[in-house]
XYZ file of C-alpha atoms in Angstrom:
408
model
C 0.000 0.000 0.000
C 1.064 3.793 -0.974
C 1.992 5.990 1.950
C 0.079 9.188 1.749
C 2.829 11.827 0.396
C 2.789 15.419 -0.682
C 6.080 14.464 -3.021
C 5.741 13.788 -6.609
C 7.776 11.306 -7.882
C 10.028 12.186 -10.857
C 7.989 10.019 -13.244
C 4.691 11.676 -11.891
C 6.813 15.160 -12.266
C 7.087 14.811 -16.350
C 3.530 13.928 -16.516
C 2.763 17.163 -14.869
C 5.058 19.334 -16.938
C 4.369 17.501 -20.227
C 0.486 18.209 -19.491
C 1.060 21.839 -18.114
C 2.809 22.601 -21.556
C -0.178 21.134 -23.368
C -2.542 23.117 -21.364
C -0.193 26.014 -21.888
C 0.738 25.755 -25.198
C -2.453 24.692 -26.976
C -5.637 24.853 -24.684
C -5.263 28.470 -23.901
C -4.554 29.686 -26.781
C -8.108 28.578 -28.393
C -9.955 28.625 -25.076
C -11.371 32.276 -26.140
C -12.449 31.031 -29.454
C -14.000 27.842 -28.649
C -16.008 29.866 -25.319
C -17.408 32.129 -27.913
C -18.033 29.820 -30.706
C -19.757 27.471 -28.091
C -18.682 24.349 -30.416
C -16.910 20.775 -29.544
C -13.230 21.851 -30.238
C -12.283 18.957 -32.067
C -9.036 20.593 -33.548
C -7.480 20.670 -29.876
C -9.143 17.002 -29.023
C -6.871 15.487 -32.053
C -4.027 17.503 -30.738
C -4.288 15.653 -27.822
C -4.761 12.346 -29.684
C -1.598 12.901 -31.857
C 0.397 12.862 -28.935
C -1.527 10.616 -26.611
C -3.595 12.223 -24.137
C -6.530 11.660 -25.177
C -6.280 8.052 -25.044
C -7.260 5.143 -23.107
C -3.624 4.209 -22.797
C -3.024 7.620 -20.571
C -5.652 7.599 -18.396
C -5.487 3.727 -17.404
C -1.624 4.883 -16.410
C -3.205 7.995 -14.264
C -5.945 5.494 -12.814
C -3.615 2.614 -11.405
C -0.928 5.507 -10.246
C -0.876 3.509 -6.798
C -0.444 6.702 -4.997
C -4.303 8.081 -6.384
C -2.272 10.978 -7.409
C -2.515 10.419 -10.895
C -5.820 11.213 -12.021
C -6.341 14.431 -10.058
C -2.792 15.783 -11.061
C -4.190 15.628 -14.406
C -7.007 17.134 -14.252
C -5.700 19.869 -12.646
C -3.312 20.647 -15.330
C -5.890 20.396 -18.147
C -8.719 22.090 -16.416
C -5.690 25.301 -15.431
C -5.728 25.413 -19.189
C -9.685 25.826 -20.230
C -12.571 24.145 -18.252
C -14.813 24.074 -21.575
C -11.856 22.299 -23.759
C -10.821 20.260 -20.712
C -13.704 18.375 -20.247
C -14.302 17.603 -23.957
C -11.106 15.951 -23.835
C -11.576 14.055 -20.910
C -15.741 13.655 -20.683
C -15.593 10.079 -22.635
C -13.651 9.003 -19.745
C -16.933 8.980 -18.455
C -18.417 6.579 -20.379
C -15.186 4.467 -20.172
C -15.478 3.973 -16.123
C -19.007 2.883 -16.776
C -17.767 0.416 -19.345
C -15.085 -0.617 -16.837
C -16.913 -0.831 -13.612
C -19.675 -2.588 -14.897
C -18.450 -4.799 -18.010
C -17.525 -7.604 -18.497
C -13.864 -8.168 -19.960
C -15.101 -8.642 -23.736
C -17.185 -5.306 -23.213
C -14.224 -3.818 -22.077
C -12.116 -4.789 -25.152
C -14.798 -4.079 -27.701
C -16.522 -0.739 -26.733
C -13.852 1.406 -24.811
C -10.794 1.624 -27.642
C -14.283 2.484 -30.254
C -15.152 5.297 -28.045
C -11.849 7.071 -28.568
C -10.709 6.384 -31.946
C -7.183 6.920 -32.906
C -4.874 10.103 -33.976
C -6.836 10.103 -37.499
C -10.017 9.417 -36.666
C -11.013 10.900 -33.136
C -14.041 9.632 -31.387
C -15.805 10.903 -27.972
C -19.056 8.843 -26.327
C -21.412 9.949 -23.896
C -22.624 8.591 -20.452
C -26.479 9.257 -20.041
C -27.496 9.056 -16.609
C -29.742 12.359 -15.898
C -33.005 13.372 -16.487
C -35.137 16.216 -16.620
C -36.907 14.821 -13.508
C -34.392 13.058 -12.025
C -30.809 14.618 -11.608
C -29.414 14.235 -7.845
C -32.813 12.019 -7.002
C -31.882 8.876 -9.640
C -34.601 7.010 -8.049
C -36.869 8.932 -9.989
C -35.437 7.976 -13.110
C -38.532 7.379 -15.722
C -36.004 5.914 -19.010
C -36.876 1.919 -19.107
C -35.308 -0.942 -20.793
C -37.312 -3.476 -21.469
C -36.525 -7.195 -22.337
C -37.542 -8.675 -25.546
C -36.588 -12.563 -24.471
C -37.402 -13.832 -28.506
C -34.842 -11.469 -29.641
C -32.279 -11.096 -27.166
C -33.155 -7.606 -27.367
C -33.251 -4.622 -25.103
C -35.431 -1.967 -25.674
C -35.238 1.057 -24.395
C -37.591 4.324 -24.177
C -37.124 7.979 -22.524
C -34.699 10.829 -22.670
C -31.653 11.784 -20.896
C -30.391 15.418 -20.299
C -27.012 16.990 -19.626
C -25.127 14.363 -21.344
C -21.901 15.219 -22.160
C -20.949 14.570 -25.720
C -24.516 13.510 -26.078
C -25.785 12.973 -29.753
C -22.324 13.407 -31.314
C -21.044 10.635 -29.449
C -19.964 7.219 -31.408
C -20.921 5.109 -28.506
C -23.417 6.044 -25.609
C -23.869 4.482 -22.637
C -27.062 4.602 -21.251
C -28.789 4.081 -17.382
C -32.187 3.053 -17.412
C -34.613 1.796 -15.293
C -34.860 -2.689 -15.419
C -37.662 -3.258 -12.062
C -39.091 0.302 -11.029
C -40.160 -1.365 -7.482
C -36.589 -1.636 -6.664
C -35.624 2.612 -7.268
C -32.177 3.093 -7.925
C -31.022 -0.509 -6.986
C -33.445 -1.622 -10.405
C -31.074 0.245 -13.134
C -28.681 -0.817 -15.418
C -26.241 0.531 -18.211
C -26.412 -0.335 -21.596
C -24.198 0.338 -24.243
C -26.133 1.373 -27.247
C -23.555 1.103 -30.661
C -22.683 4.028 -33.490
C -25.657 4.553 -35.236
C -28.260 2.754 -33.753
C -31.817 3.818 -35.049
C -34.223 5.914 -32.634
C -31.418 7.520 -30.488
C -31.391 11.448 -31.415
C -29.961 14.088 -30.575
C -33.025 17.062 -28.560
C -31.951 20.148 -27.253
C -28.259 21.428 -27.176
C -27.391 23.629 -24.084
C -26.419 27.126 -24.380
C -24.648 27.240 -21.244
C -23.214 30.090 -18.999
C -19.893 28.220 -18.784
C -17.813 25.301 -20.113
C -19.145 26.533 -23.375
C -16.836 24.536 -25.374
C -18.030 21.159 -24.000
C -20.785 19.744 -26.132
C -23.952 19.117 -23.429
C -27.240 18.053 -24.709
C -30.623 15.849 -24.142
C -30.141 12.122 -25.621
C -33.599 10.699 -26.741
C -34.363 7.028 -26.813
C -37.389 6.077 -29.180
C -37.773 2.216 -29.069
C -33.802 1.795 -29.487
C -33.246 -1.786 -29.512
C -29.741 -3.207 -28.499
C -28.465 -7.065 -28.528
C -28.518 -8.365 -25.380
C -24.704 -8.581 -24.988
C -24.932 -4.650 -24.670
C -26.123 -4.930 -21.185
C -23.597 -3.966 -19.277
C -22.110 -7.272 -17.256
C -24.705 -9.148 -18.860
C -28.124 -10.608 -18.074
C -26.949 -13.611 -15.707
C -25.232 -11.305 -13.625
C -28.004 -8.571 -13.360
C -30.980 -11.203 -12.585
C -28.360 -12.142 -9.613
C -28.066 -8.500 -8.452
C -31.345 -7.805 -8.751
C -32.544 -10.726 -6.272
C -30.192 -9.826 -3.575
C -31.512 -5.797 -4.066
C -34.706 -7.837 -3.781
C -33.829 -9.677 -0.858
C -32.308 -6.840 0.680
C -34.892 -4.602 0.460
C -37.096 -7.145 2.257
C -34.943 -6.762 5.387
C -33.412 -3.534 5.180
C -30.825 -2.775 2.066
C -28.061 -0.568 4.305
C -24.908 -2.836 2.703
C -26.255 -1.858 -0.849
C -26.968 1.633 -0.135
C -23.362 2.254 1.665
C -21.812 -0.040 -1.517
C -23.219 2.510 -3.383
C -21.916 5.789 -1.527
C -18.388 4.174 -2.007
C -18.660 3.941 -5.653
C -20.218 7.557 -5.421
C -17.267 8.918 -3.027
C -14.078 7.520 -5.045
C -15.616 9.756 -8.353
C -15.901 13.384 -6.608
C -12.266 14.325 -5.955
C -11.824 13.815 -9.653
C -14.413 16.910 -9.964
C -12.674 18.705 -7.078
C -9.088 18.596 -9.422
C -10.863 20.593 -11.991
C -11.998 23.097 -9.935
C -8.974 23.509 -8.121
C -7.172 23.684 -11.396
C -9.715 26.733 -12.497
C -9.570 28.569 -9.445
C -5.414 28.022 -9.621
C -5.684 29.617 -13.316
C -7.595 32.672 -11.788
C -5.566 33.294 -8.901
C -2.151 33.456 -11.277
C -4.176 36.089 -13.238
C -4.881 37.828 -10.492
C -1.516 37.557 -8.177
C 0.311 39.084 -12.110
C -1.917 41.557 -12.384
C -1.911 42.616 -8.949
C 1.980 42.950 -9.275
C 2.297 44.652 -12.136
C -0.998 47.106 -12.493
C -0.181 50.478 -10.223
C -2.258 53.139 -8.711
C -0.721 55.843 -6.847
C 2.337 55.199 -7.641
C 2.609 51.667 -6.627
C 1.651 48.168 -7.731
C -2.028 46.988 -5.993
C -0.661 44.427 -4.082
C 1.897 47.128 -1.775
C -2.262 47.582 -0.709
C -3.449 45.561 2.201
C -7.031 45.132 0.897
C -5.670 43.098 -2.269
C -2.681 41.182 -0.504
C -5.280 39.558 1.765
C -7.584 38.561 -0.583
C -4.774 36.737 -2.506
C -3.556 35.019 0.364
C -6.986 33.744 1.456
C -7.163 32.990 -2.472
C -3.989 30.747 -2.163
C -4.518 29.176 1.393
C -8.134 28.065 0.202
C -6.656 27.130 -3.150
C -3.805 24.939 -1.544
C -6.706 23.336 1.144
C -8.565 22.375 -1.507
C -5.990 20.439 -3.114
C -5.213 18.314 -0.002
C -8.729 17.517 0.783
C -8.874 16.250 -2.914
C -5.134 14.279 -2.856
C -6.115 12.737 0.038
C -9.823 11.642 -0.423
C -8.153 10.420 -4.056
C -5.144 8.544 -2.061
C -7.862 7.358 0.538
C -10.038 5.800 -2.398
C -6.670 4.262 -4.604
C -5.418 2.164 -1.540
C -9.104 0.917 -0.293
C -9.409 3.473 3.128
C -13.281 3.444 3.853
C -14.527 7.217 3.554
C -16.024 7.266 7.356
C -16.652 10.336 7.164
C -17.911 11.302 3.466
C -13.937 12.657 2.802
C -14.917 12.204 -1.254
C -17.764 14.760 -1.220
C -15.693 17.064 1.383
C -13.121 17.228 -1.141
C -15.757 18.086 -3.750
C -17.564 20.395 -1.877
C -14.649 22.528 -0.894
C -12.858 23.117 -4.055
C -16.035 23.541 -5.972
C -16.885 26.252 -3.735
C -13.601 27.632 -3.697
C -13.319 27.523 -6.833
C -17.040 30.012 -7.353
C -15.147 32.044 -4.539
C -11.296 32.798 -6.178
C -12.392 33.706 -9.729
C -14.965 35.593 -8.272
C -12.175 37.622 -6.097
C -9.982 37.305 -9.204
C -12.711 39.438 -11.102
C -12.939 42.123 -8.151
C -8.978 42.313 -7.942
C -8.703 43.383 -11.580
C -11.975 45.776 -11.167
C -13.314 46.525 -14.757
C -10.832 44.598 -16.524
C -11.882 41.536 -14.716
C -15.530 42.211 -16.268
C -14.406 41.954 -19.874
C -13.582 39.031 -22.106
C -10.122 40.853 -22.490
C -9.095 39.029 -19.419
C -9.669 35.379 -18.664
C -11.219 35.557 -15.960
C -14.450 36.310 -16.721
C -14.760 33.084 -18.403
C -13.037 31.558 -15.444
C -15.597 32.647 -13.299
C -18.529 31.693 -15.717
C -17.119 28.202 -15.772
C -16.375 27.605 -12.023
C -20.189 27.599 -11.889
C -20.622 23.903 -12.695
C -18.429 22.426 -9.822
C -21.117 23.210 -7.204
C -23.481 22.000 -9.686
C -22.837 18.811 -11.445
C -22.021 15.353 -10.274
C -24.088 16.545 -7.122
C -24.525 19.877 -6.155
C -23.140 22.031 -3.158
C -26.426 20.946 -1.535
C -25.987 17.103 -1.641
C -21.804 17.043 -0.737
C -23.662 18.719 2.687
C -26.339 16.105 3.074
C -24.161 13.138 2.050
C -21.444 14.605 4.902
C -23.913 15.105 7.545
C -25.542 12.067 7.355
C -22.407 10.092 7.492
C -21.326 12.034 10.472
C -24.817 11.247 12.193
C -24.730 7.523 10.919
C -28.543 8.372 8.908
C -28.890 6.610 6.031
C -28.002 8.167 2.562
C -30.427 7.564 -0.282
């Protein structure tokens, strides 16, 4: 097992750098465009294929880095460089943990290398989970899949929202709803292959930030898949589902913590991008406070603005353990007694909302134009409190692991 260390190892160091000039040399330099042009940057997502970030290969290094370092190290980096262009190169890892926490090892093979493509012929795909009723409460989910035993068939019927990549993607992968008496222990993910008929694109989100990340509603219209597209496959879902059954008979609290766990080891993921975002506005701000002057004398000789960047940094640099930690904590198997995924999450989200929004104040009316980055740092910190559970549910999940309630 990993000891918990704030040291990078040299290997871990050239990942870092190599990413950092990436985010540097090619992510900033189009975030502005690809913000206002609100369009998948696909230009920048072959960029990355060409020299192997956006790949499977990388991110299975990052994921096994025994130390749990790897993963939120790099999406720090990326996210520093552009929020919207970060997470269009890295939202079809998304789809690829659903693939690999629930496939099987031929599922794994066959549908995760299609979902990226290669250097010359870049793909993306798109996990569907949410729904216009049913975001943070999945039990409400209404999408079905339905079993058609003569055909070895699934068919499947509603529409998701806020998919990422969703529509444009070459391979979804889909939650719906198996046995509805069973709430969120009765889903299961399907994968639902390139052009498939009756999956369609509906609305595309203009969005207040992460503009250049492709979000949209997914509609399902009697899409049929072959039954090896369920996700682990049917022999091992009809066993789940009569232990949720069983379970639920005498009380399910084993499945429901099983489930927090899975929940837990994904936020501090989220809580790397937002501390890379609010890290990108606080070196605008901390240059700019050093080299704009007013009365004679740069802004940060003033009191008012050298305290505000140190809270900036302190915050910035808390965040970033609560997130190495809860990521070490989730690499090397320690139980989260005390909810330290969604702390992580909660934290940097919010601090992330709170430094660009200081960032803006410290550069006063530059800070309000699209001159200056930070505007559209600001607009895209937004999201962190927001998606993959809000602000509101990191609290709930924490307090009712501190009080021992269950969480549903």
């Amino acid at each position: 097992m990993a000891e918990f260390t704030l040291d990078l190892n040299d290997d871990q160091k050239q990942v870092r750098d190599w990413l950092h000039g990436f985010a540097a040399d090619v992510i900033r330099p189009a975030a502005s465009e690809w913000d206002e042009r609100e369009e998948m940057p696909w230009p920048v997502i072959q960029e990355a294929a060409k020299i192997g970030i956006y790949s499977l290969d990388f991110y299975a290094q990052q994921f096994f880095d025994p130390t749990g370092l790897g993963i939120p190290m790099a999406m720090e980096e990326l996210f520093w460089g552009d929020a919207g262009i970060a997470l269009s190169i890295v939202g079809t890892g998304l789809a690829a943990v659903g693939v690999l926490a629930n496939g099987t090892e031929e599922q794994i093979g066959t549908w995760i290398p299609q979902m990226y493509g290669d250097a010359n012929d870049v793909k993306v795909a798109a996990f569907c989970s949410s729904e216009p009723d049913a975001g943070s409460d999945v039990a409400s989910m209404r999408t079905r899949a339905v079993y058609d035993q003569a055909k070895d068939e699934w068919v499947l019927n509603g529409t998701k929202t806020w998919a990422t990549n969703g529509g444009i993607a070459h391979v979804h992968v889909v939650v719906a709803v198996v046995d509805s008496e069973l709430g969120s222990k009765g889903h299961a993910s399907f994968i639902v292959p390139p052009d498939t008929p009756g999956l369609s694109q509906g609305q595309k989100f203009k969005k207040h930030g992460i503009r250049a990340s492709h979000t949209a509603e997914v509609v399902l219209e009697d899409v049929r898949v072959p039954g090896h597209c369920l996700l682990g496959g049917k022999e091992k879902l009809d066993q789940r589902l009569a232990r949720a059954r069983e379970r639920a008979q005498s009380g399910g609290e084993r499945v429901k913590n099983a489930a927090m766990a899975t929940f837990e080891a994904s936020r501090p993921a989220v809580g790397a991008m937002a501390v890379g975002t609010a890290r990108a506005a606080y070196e605008v701000a901390l240059d700019y406070a050093r080299t704009r002057t007013q009365f004679g004398r740069p802004i940060i000789d003033n009191q008012g603005v050298a305290f505000q960047l140190a809270d900036m940094r302190t915050q910035i640099d808390a965040a970033r353990l609560l997130v190495w930690r809860a990521s070490w904590m989730a690499t090397t198997g320690k139980p989260f007694e005390s909810a330290e995924g969604s702390m992580s999450k909660l934290y940097a989200s919010e601090t992330a909302k709170k430094v660009t929004a200081q960032a803006i104040q410290i550069l006063g009316g530059n800070g309000f134009t699209r001159e200056y980055p930070v505007e559209r740092m600001h607009r895209d910190a937004a999201i962190y409190t927001i998606f993959e559970g809000t602000s509101e549910i990191q609290r709930l999940v924490i307090a009712r692991t501190l009080s021992g309630m269950p969480i549903r």
